PDB file of C-alpha atoms and ligand atoms in Angstrom:
ATOM      1  CA  MET A  46      -2.624  -1.665   1.878  1.00 92.00           C
ATOM      2  CA  GLN A  47      -2.566  -5.289   2.898  1.00 98.00           C
ATOM      3  CA  LEU A  48      -0.017  -6.576   5.394  1.00 98.00           C
ATOM      4  CA  GLU A  49       0.405  -9.790   3.446  1.00 98.00           C
ATOM      5  CA  ASN A  50       1.707  -7.831   0.431  1.00 98.00           C
ATOM      6  CA  LEU A  51       4.234  -5.705   2.324  1.00 98.00           C
ATOM      7  CA  SER A  52       7.833  -6.450   3.203  1.00 98.00           C
ATOM      8  CA  TYR A  53       9.066  -5.913   6.765  1.00 98.00           C
ATOM      9  CA  VAL A  54      10.962  -2.856   5.525  1.00 98.00           C
ATOM     10  CA  GLU A  55       7.693  -1.334   4.327  1.00 98.00           C
ATOM     11  CA  VAL A  56       6.077  -2.108   7.686  1.00 98.00           C
ATOM     12  CA  GLU A  57       8.989  -0.322   9.413  1.00 98.00           C
ATOM     13  CA  GLU A  58       8.378   2.733   7.198  1.00 98.00           C
ATOM     14  CA  TYR A  59       4.611   2.625   7.855  1.00 98.00           C
ATOM     15  CA  LEU A  60       5.189   2.498  11.617  1.00 98.00           C
ATOM     16  CA  LYS A  61       7.194   5.730  11.447  1.00 98.00           C
ATOM     17  CA  ARG A  62       4.028   7.466  10.221  1.00 98.00           C
ATOM     18  CA  LYS A  63       1.115   5.486  11.652  1.00 98.00           C
ATOM     19  CA  ASP A  64       0.320   3.069  14.473  1.00 98.00           C
ATOM     20  CA  ILE A  65      -3.083   1.731  13.405  1.00 98.00           C
ATOM     21  CA  ILE A  66      -3.962  -1.622  11.838  1.00 98.00           C
ATOM     22  CA  LEU A  67      -7.277  -3.224  10.882  1.00 98.00           C
ATOM     23  CA  VAL A  68      -7.838  -6.956  11.353  1.00 98.00           C
ATOM     24  CA  PRO A  69     -10.929  -8.381   9.616  1.00 98.00           C
ATOM     25  CA  ILE A  70     -12.569 -11.205  11.570  1.00 98.00           C
ATOM     26  CA  GLY A  71     -15.516 -13.408  10.622  1.00 98.00           C
ATOM     27  CA  SER A  72     -16.635 -17.008  10.784  1.00 98.00           C
ATOM     28  CA  VAL A  73     -16.767 -20.186   8.743  1.00 98.00           C
ATOM     29  CA  GLU A  74     -20.362 -21.196   9.281  1.00 98.00           C
ATOM     30  CA  GLN A  75     -23.522 -22.106   7.439  1.00 98.00           C
ATOM     31  CA  HIS A  76     -25.593 -19.233   6.116  1.00 97.00           C
ATOM     32  CA  SER A  77     -28.798 -21.064   5.098  1.00 96.00           C
ATOM     33  CA  PRO A  78     -29.109 -23.186   1.940  1.00 95.00           C
ATOM     34  CA  TYR A  79     -28.531 -20.047  -0.141  1.00 96.00           C
ATOM     35  CA  GLY A  80     -25.706 -18.084   1.529  1.00 97.00           C
ATOM     36  CA  LEU A  81     -21.978 -18.809   1.382  1.00 98.00           C
ATOM     37  CA  ILE A  82     -20.252 -20.435   4.348  1.00 98.00           C
ATOM     38  CA  GLY A  83     -17.641 -17.664   4.171  1.00 98.00           C
ATOM     39  CA  THR A  84     -20.212 -14.851   4.306  1.00 98.00           C
ATOM     40  CA  ASP A  85     -19.055 -13.308   7.586  1.00 98.00           C
ATOM     41  CA  PHE A  86     -15.354 -13.076   6.804  1.00 98.00           C
ATOM     42  CA  ILE A  87     -15.920 -12.106   3.167  1.00 98.00           C
ATOM     43  CA  ALA A  88     -18.102  -9.158   4.218  1.00 98.00           C
ATOM     44  CA  ALA A  89     -15.847  -7.965   7.053  1.00 98.00           C
ATOM     45  CA  GLU A  90     -12.768  -8.218   4.834  1.00 98.00           C
ATOM     46  CA  ALA A  91     -14.435  -6.204   2.068  1.00 98.00           C
ATOM     47  CA  VAL A  92     -15.376  -3.331   4.379  1.00 98.00           C
ATOM     48  CA  ALA A  93     -11.939  -3.315   6.032  1.00 98.00           C
ATOM     49  CA  ARG A  94     -10.101  -3.299   2.695  1.00 98.00           C
ATOM     50  CA  VAL A  95     -12.160  -0.430   1.274  1.00 98.00           C
ATOM     51  CA  VAL A  96     -11.357   1.637   4.359  1.00 98.00           C
ATOM     52  CA  GLY A  97      -7.724   0.540   4.337  1.00 98.00           C
ATOM     53  CA  GLU A  98      -7.337   1.734   0.747  1.00 98.00           C
ATOM     54  CA  ASP A  99      -9.141   5.035   1.291  1.00 98.00           C
ATOM     55  CA  MET A 100      -7.321   5.930   4.526  1.00 98.00           C
ATOM     56  CA  GLU A 101      -3.958   4.321   3.699  1.00 98.00           C
ATOM     57  CA  ILE A 102      -4.185   2.020   6.699  1.00 98.00           C
ATOM     58  CA  VAL A 103      -2.638  -1.443   6.789  1.00 98.00           C
ATOM     59  CA  VAL A 104      -5.138  -4.313   6.840  1.00 98.00           C
ATOM     60  CA  ALA A 105      -3.928  -7.585   8.350  1.00 98.00           C
ATOM     61  CA  PRO A 106      -4.809 -10.978   6.859  1.00 98.00           C
ATOM     62  CA  THR A 107      -8.367 -11.946   7.740  1.00 98.00           C
ATOM     63  CA  LEU A 108      -9.055 -14.169  10.723  1.00 98.00           C
ATOM     64  CA  CYS A 109     -11.631 -16.265   8.862  1.00 98.00           C
ATOM     65  CA  TYR A 110     -12.658 -18.597  11.678  1.00 98.00           C
ATOM     66  CA  GLY A 111     -14.933 -17.499  14.489  1.00 98.00           C
ATOM     67  CA  VAL A 112     -16.938 -18.640  17.487  1.00 98.00           C
ATOM     68  CA  SER A 113     -19.747 -20.645  15.869  1.00 98.00           C
ATOM     69  CA  PRO A 114     -20.345 -23.824  17.915  1.00 98.00           C
ATOM     70  CA  HIS A 115     -24.114 -23.242  17.657  1.00 97.00           C
ATOM     71  CA  HIS A 116     -23.910 -23.795  13.872  1.00 98.00           C
ATOM     72  CA  MET A 117     -22.148 -27.166  14.115  1.00 98.00           C
ATOM     73  CA  ALA A 118     -25.280 -29.179  13.272  1.00 98.00           C
ATOM     74  CA  PHE A 119     -24.917 -27.827   9.720  1.00 98.00           C
ATOM     75  CA  LYS A 120     -22.267 -29.303   7.402  1.00 98.00           C
ATOM     76  CA  GLY A 121     -19.220 -27.196   6.642  1.00 98.00           C
ATOM     77  CA  THR A 122     -19.178 -25.073   9.777  1.00 98.00           C
ATOM     78  CA  VAL A 123     -15.736 -24.901  11.425  1.00 98.00           C
ATOM     79  CA  ALA A 124     -15.905 -23.387  14.897  1.00 98.00           C
ATOM     80  CA  PHE A 125     -13.549 -21.971  17.486  1.00 98.00           C
ATOM     81  CA  THR A 126     -14.586 -22.308  21.113  1.00 98.00           C
ATOM     82  CA  PRO A 127     -14.639 -19.006  23.054  1.00 98.00           C
ATOM     83  CA  ALA A 128     -11.434 -20.043  24.878  1.00 98.00           C
ATOM     84  CA  THR A 129      -9.615 -20.592  21.568  1.00 98.00           C
ATOM     85  CA  MET A 130     -10.713 -17.200  20.293  1.00 98.00           C
ATOM     86  CA  ILE A 131      -9.491 -15.465  23.454  1.00 98.00           C
ATOM     87  CA  ALA A 132      -6.074 -17.096  22.991  1.00 98.00           C
ATOM     88  CA  VAL A 133      -5.882 -16.301  19.255  1.00 98.00           C
ATOM     89  CA  ILE A 134      -6.855 -12.641  19.708  1.00 98.00           C
ATOM     90  CA  SER A 135      -4.373 -12.278  22.527  1.00 98.00           C
ATOM     91  CA  ASP A 136      -1.537 -13.664  20.375  1.00 98.00           C
ATOM     92  CA  ILE A 137      -2.458 -11.447  17.402  1.00 98.00           C
ATOM     93  CA  VAL A 138      -2.615  -8.303  19.544  1.00 98.00           C
ATOM     94  CA  CYS A 139       0.626  -9.085  21.392  1.00 98.00           C
ATOM     95  CA  SER A 140       2.463  -9.732  18.107  1.00 98.00           C
ATOM     96  CA  LEU A 141       1.289  -6.439  16.609  1.00 98.00           C
ATOM     97  CA  ILE A 142       1.988  -4.467  19.789  1.00 98.00           C
ATOM     98  CA  SER A 143       5.535  -5.814  19.938  1.00 98.00           C
ATOM     99  CA  HIS A 144       6.216  -4.310  16.494  1.00 98.00           C
ATOM    100  CA  GLY A 145       4.897  -0.879  17.451  1.00 98.00           C
ATOM    101  CA  PHE A 146       1.245  -0.933  16.406  1.00 98.00           C
ATOM    102  CA  LYS A 147      -0.800   0.864  19.037  1.00 98.00           C
ATOM    103  CA  ARG A 148      -4.353   1.026  17.645  1.00 98.00           C
ATOM    104  CA  ILE A 149      -5.624  -2.432  16.790  1.00 98.00           C
ATOM    105  CA  LEU A 150      -9.105  -2.542  15.377  1.00 98.00           C
ATOM    106  CA  PHE A 151     -10.871  -5.809  14.606  1.00 98.00           C
ATOM    107  CA  ILE A 152     -13.477  -5.365  11.856  1.00 98.00           C
ATOM    108  CA  ASN A 153     -16.074  -7.972  12.650  1.00 98.00           C
ATOM    109  CA  GLY A 154     -18.703  -9.845  10.640  1.00 98.00           C
ATOM    110  CA  HIS A 155     -20.007 -12.309  13.258  1.00 98.00           C
ATOM    111  CA  GLY A 156     -21.868 -11.607  16.496  1.00 97.00           C
ATOM    112  CA  GLY A 157     -20.513 -14.677  18.310  1.00 97.00           C
ATOM    113  CA  ASN A 158     -17.002 -13.208  18.232  1.00 98.00           C
ATOM    114  CA  ILE A 159     -17.784 -10.086  20.202  1.00 98.00           C
ATOM    115  CA  ASN A 160     -17.828 -11.347  23.804  1.00 98.00           C
ATOM    116  CA  PRO A 161     -14.667 -13.490  23.560  1.00 98.00           C
ATOM    117  CA  VAL A 162     -12.747 -10.784  21.698  1.00 98.00           C
ATOM    118  CA  GLN A 163     -13.685  -8.228  24.347  1.00 98.00           C
ATOM    119  CA  THR A 164     -12.720 -10.685  27.066  1.00 98.00           C
ATOM    120  CA  ALA A 165      -9.299 -11.030  25.404  1.00 98.00           C
ATOM    121  CA  PHE A 166      -8.962  -7.227  25.438  1.00 98.00           C
ATOM    122  CA  GLU A 167      -9.880  -7.115  29.119  1.00 98.00           C
ATOM    123  CA  GLN A 168      -7.255  -9.727  29.993  1.00 98.00           C
ATOM    124  CA  LEU A 169      -4.629  -7.865  27.911  1.00 98.00           C
ATOM    125  CA  LYS A 170      -5.339  -4.752  29.971  1.00 98.00           C
ATOM    126  CA  VAL A 171      -5.139  -6.723  33.235  1.00 98.00           C
ATOM    127  CA  ASP A 172      -1.682  -7.686  31.979  1.00 98.00           C
ATOM    128  CA  ASN A 173      -0.870  -3.998  31.358  1.00 97.00           C
ATOM    129  CA  THR A 174      -0.655  -4.317  27.571  1.00 97.00           C
ATOM    130  CA  PRO A 175      -0.408  -0.810  26.091  1.00 96.00           C
ATOM    131  CA  GLY A 176      -2.613   0.388  23.225  1.00 97.00           C
ATOM    132  CA  VAL A 177      -6.198   0.856  22.057  1.00 97.00           C
ATOM    133  CA  PHE A 178      -8.069  -2.336  21.154  1.00 98.00           C
ATOM    134  CA  ASP A 179     -11.560  -2.412  19.701  1.00 98.00           C
ATOM    135  CA  ILE A 180     -13.951  -4.659  17.798  1.00 98.00           C
ATOM    136  CA  ILE A 181     -16.386  -2.996  15.416  1.00 98.00           C
ATOM    137  CA  SER A 182     -19.099  -4.948  13.631  1.00 98.00           C
ATOM    138  CA  TRP A 183     -19.832  -3.504  10.182  1.00 98.00           C
ATOM    139  CA  TYR A 184     -23.510  -4.515  10.429  1.00 98.00           C
ATOM    140  CA  ALA A 185     -24.075  -2.751  13.758  1.00 98.00           C
ATOM    141  CA  PHE A 186     -23.694   0.855  12.598  1.00 98.00           C
ATOM    142  CA  ASP A 187     -27.052   2.646  12.974  1.00 98.00           C
ATOM    143  CA  LYS A 188     -27.021   3.749   9.334  1.00 98.00           C
ATOM    144  CA  VAL A 189     -26.352   0.213   8.114  1.00 98.00           C
ATOM    145  CA  ARG A 190     -29.135  -1.210  10.268  1.00 97.00           C
ATOM    146  CA  LYS A 191     -31.524   1.464   9.040  1.00 97.00           C
ATOM    147  CA  MET A 192     -30.597   0.850   5.424  1.00 97.00           C
ATOM    148  CA  CYS A 193     -31.161  -2.898   5.768  1.00 97.00           C
ATOM    149  CA  ARG A 194     -34.461  -2.312   7.575  1.00 96.00           C
ATOM    150  CA  ASP A 195     -35.585   0.085   4.838  1.00 96.00           C
ATOM    151  CA  ILE A 196     -34.628  -2.273   2.015  1.00 97.00           C
ATOM    152  CA  PHE A 197     -35.650  -5.618   3.473  1.00 96.00           C
ATOM    153  CA  ALA A 198     -38.382  -4.520   5.899  1.00 92.00           C
ATOM    154  CA  GLY A 199     -39.187  -7.358   8.323  1.00 91.00           C
ATOM    155  CA  ASN A 200     -37.094  -9.878   6.407  1.00 95.00           C
ATOM    156  CA  GLU A 201     -33.575  -8.892   7.529  1.00 95.00           C
ATOM    157  CA  GLY A 202     -33.571 -11.157  10.622  1.00 95.00           C
ATOM    158  CA  HIS A 203     -30.460 -12.072  12.614  1.00 94.00           C
ATOM    159  CA  HIS A 204     -28.534 -14.648  10.626  1.00 96.00           C
ATOM    160  CA  ALA A 205     -28.123 -15.336   6.905  1.00 96.00           C
ATOM    161  CA  THR A 206     -29.577 -11.874   6.523  1.00 97.00           C
ATOM    162  CA  PRO A 207     -30.272 -10.515   3.039  1.00 97.00           C
ATOM    163  CA  GLY A 208     -27.978  -7.609   3.966  1.00 98.00           C
ATOM    164  CA  GLU A 209     -24.865  -9.718   4.494  1.00 98.00           C
ATOM    165  CA  ILE A 210     -25.751 -12.111   1.676  1.00 98.00           C
ATOM    166  CA  SER A 211     -26.081  -9.071  -0.619  1.00 98.00           C
ATOM    167  CA  ILE A 212     -22.464  -8.150   0.107  1.00 98.00           C
ATOM    168  CA  THR A 213     -21.231 -11.602  -0.899  1.00 98.00           C
ATOM    169  CA  LYS A 214     -23.448 -11.513  -3.980  1.00 98.00           C
ATOM    170  CA  TYR A 215     -21.845  -8.205  -4.928  1.00 98.00           C
ATOM    171  CA  LEU A 216     -18.328  -9.569  -4.413  1.00 98.00           C
ATOM    172  CA  ARG A 217     -18.709 -13.143  -5.660  1.00 98.00           C
ATOM    173  CA  PRO A 218     -21.766 -13.239  -7.955  1.00 97.00           C
ATOM    174  CA  ALA A 219     -20.634 -16.358  -9.819  1.00 98.00           C
ATOM    175  CA  GLU A 220     -20.816 -18.423  -6.624  1.00 98.00           C
ATOM    176  CA  PHE A 221     -24.588 -18.008  -6.466  1.00 97.00           C
ATOM    177  CA  ALA A 222     -25.217 -19.587  -9.866  1.00 94.00           C
ATOM    178  CA  GLY A 223     -25.941 -23.042  -8.480  1.00 90.00           C
ATOM    179  CA  LYS A 224     -27.541 -22.078  -5.168  1.00 91.00           C
ATOM    180  CA  ALA A 225     -31.132 -23.163  -4.685  1.00 81.00           C
ATOM    181  CA  ILE A 226     -33.612 -20.462  -3.756  1.00 85.00           C
ATOM    182  CA  ASN A 227     -36.204 -22.031  -1.500  1.00 80.00           C
ATOM    183  CA  GLU A 228     -38.401 -19.160  -0.490  1.00 86.00           C
ATOM    184  CA  GLN A 229     -39.905 -20.033   2.838  1.00 87.00           C
ATOM    185  CA  LYS A 230     -41.913 -18.338   5.493  1.00 86.00           C
ATOM    186  CA  VAL A 231     -39.908 -15.972   7.687  1.00 88.00           C
ATOM    187  CA  GLU A 232     -40.652 -17.510  11.070  1.00 84.00           C
ATOM    188  CA  ASN A 233     -40.496 -15.633  14.342  1.00 88.00           C
ATOM    189  CA  PRO A 234     -40.045 -18.349  16.985  1.00 92.00           C
ATOM    190  CA  LYS A 235     -39.673 -17.758  20.688  1.00 92.00           C
ATOM    191  CA  TYR A 236     -36.215 -18.849  21.821  1.00 94.00           C
ATOM    192  CA  TYR A 237     -33.486 -18.154  24.333  1.00 95.00           C
ATOM    193  CA  TRP A 238     -29.802 -17.415  23.743  1.00 95.00           C
ATOM    194  CA  PRO A 239     -27.210 -18.863  23.597  1.00 95.00           C
ATOM    195  CA  LEU A 240     -28.257 -22.111  21.939  1.00 96.00           C
ATOM    196  CA  SER A 241     -26.399 -25.408  21.618  1.00 97.00           C
ATOM    197  CA  ALA A 242     -25.903 -26.824  18.117  1.00 98.00           C
ATOM    198  CA  ALA A 243     -28.842 -29.221  18.581  1.00 97.00           C
ATOM    199  CA  GLU A 244     -31.092 -26.479  19.961  1.00 97.00           C
ATOM    200  CA  MET A 245     -30.180 -24.174  17.077  1.00 96.00           C
ATOM    201  CA  LYS A 246     -31.079 -26.828  14.505  1.00 97.00           C
ATOM    202  CA  ASP A 247     -34.339 -27.480  16.322  1.00 96.00           C
ATOM    203  CA  VAL A 248     -35.437 -23.813  16.418  1.00 96.00           C
ATOM    204  CA  PHE A 249     -34.013 -22.803  13.025  1.00 96.00           C
ATOM    205  CA  PRO A 250     -34.089 -26.018  10.944  1.00 95.00           C
ATOM    206  CA  ASP A 251     -32.749 -24.556   7.668  1.00 94.00           C
ATOM    207  CA  GLY A 252     -30.177 -22.288   9.338  1.00 95.00           C
ATOM    208  CA  ARG A 253     -31.894 -18.950   8.758  1.00 94.00           C
ATOM    209  CA  MET A 254     -32.795 -16.841  11.758  1.00 95.00           C
ATOM    210  CA  GLU A 255     -35.908 -14.825  10.880  1.00 95.00           C
ATOM    211  CA  SER A 256     -34.384 -13.776   7.557  1.00 96.00           C
ATOM    212  CA  ALA A 257     -35.105 -14.020   3.840  1.00 96.00           C
ATOM    213  CA  PRO A 258     -31.635 -14.383   2.278  1.00 96.00           C
ATOM    214  CA  TRP A 259     -33.108 -14.901  -1.205  1.00 95.00           C
ATOM    215  CA  LEU A 260     -33.939 -11.169  -1.293  1.00 96.00           C
ATOM    216  CA  ALA A 261     -30.206 -10.354  -1.537  1.00 97.00           C
ATOM    217  CA  THR A 262     -28.889  -8.531  -4.607  1.00 97.00           C
ATOM    218  CA  GLY A 263     -25.403  -7.459  -5.595  1.00 98.00           C
ATOM    219  CA  ASN A 264     -26.590  -3.906  -6.068  1.00 98.00           C
ATOM    220  CA  TYR A 265     -27.823  -3.700  -2.465  1.00 98.00           C
ATOM    221  CA  GLY A 266     -24.545  -5.261  -1.362  1.00 98.00           C
ATOM    222  CA  LYS A 267     -22.545  -2.507  -3.043  1.00 98.00           C
ATOM    223  CA  GLN A 268     -24.608   0.159  -1.263  1.00 98.00           C
ATOM    224  CA  ILE A 269     -24.262  -1.575   2.107  1.00 98.00           C
ATOM    225  CA  VAL A 270     -20.465  -1.846   1.778  1.00 98.00           C
ATOM    226  CA  GLU A 271     -20.282   1.859   0.920  1.00 98.00           C
ATOM    227  CA  ILE A 272     -22.366   2.930   3.944  1.00 98.00           C
ATOM    228  CA  ALA A 273     -20.516   0.582   6.314  1.00 98.00           C
ATOM    229  CA  ALA A 274     -17.136   1.837   5.041  1.00 98.00           C
ATOM    230  CA  ALA A 275     -18.200   5.487   5.444  1.00 98.00           C
ATOM    231  CA  GLU A 276     -19.322   4.855   9.029  1.00 98.00           C
ATOM    232  CA  LEU A 277     -16.155   2.925   9.823  1.00 98.00           C
ATOM    233  CA  LYS A 278     -14.025   5.799   8.543  1.00 98.00           C
ATOM    234  CA  LYS A 279     -15.760   8.180  10.971  1.00 98.00           C
ATOM    235  CA  LYS A 280     -15.121   5.780  13.832  1.00 98.00           C
ATOM    236  CA  ILE A 281     -11.449   5.419  12.888  1.00 98.00           C
ATOM    237  CA  LYS A 282     -10.965   9.185  12.727  1.00 98.00           C
ATOM    238  CA  THR A 283     -12.151   9.333  16.339  1.00 96.00           C
ATOM    239  CA  MET A 284      -9.741   6.558  17.298  1.00 95.00           C
ATOM    240  CA  LEU A 285      -6.835   8.340  15.643  1.00 97.00           C
ATOM    241  CA  ASN A 286      -7.424  11.343  17.924  1.00 95.00           C
ATOM    242  CA  LEU A 287      -7.121   9.307  21.107  1.00 95.00           C
ATOM    243  CA  THR A 288      -4.003   9.922  23.139  1.00 94.00           C
ATOM    244  CA  ILE A 289      -2.447   6.622  24.070  1.00 92.00           C
ATOM    245  CA  LEU A 290      -1.077   6.494  27.614  1.00 86.00           C
TER     246      LEU A 290
HETATM  247 ZN1   ZN B 397     -23.311 -13.989   9.016  1.00 66.18          ZN
END
């Protein structure tokens, strides 16, 4: 059930039965010479929509852009600053709360979003905004991490991972037809975090972070979406049992 396809009358009916909504959130950033720039929002949206269908929960339109200033040395990246993200999340939550949604769950595909989104939640609570707000990263479930470790061994890495690229290859296989596969050594440099855009380019010159994205397959992607969706459903069931003050 996607919010963008409902009328306001249908939202009114939904809110008589349920108060939960999922909001996929990702990034528009480089994912190595092989991966799609939309990888993070495509993957988060896919997991959220599977769960939305299965549990009859409304899924809001995806917030595609994320906090990616460290990727700006690579063409095509479009980045929010942390301050922008805090403001955007706050406006989204306040809009949804005003209509009667009470459980607002951001389904995340990009690590750089987590701190600013949580900061927005903290400020909303300082301002006495009612409701349960959470950000859940599909890739961070223990079972998903284990699956990716088992499949890709030491080649999963931290960015442009074969796990996330597999999901996009499952969903949009035709887009990989022209992508060059330049198999390279999976480096393991010493670095600190966070990095500026120039520092990022210096440490990770082709945009990968200790990963081998060329190992991605659509079949693995299908399995990863299924495990992530199953874990997310468990988490949501717990959220649905919370009593909201
Ligand atoms: Zn990513």
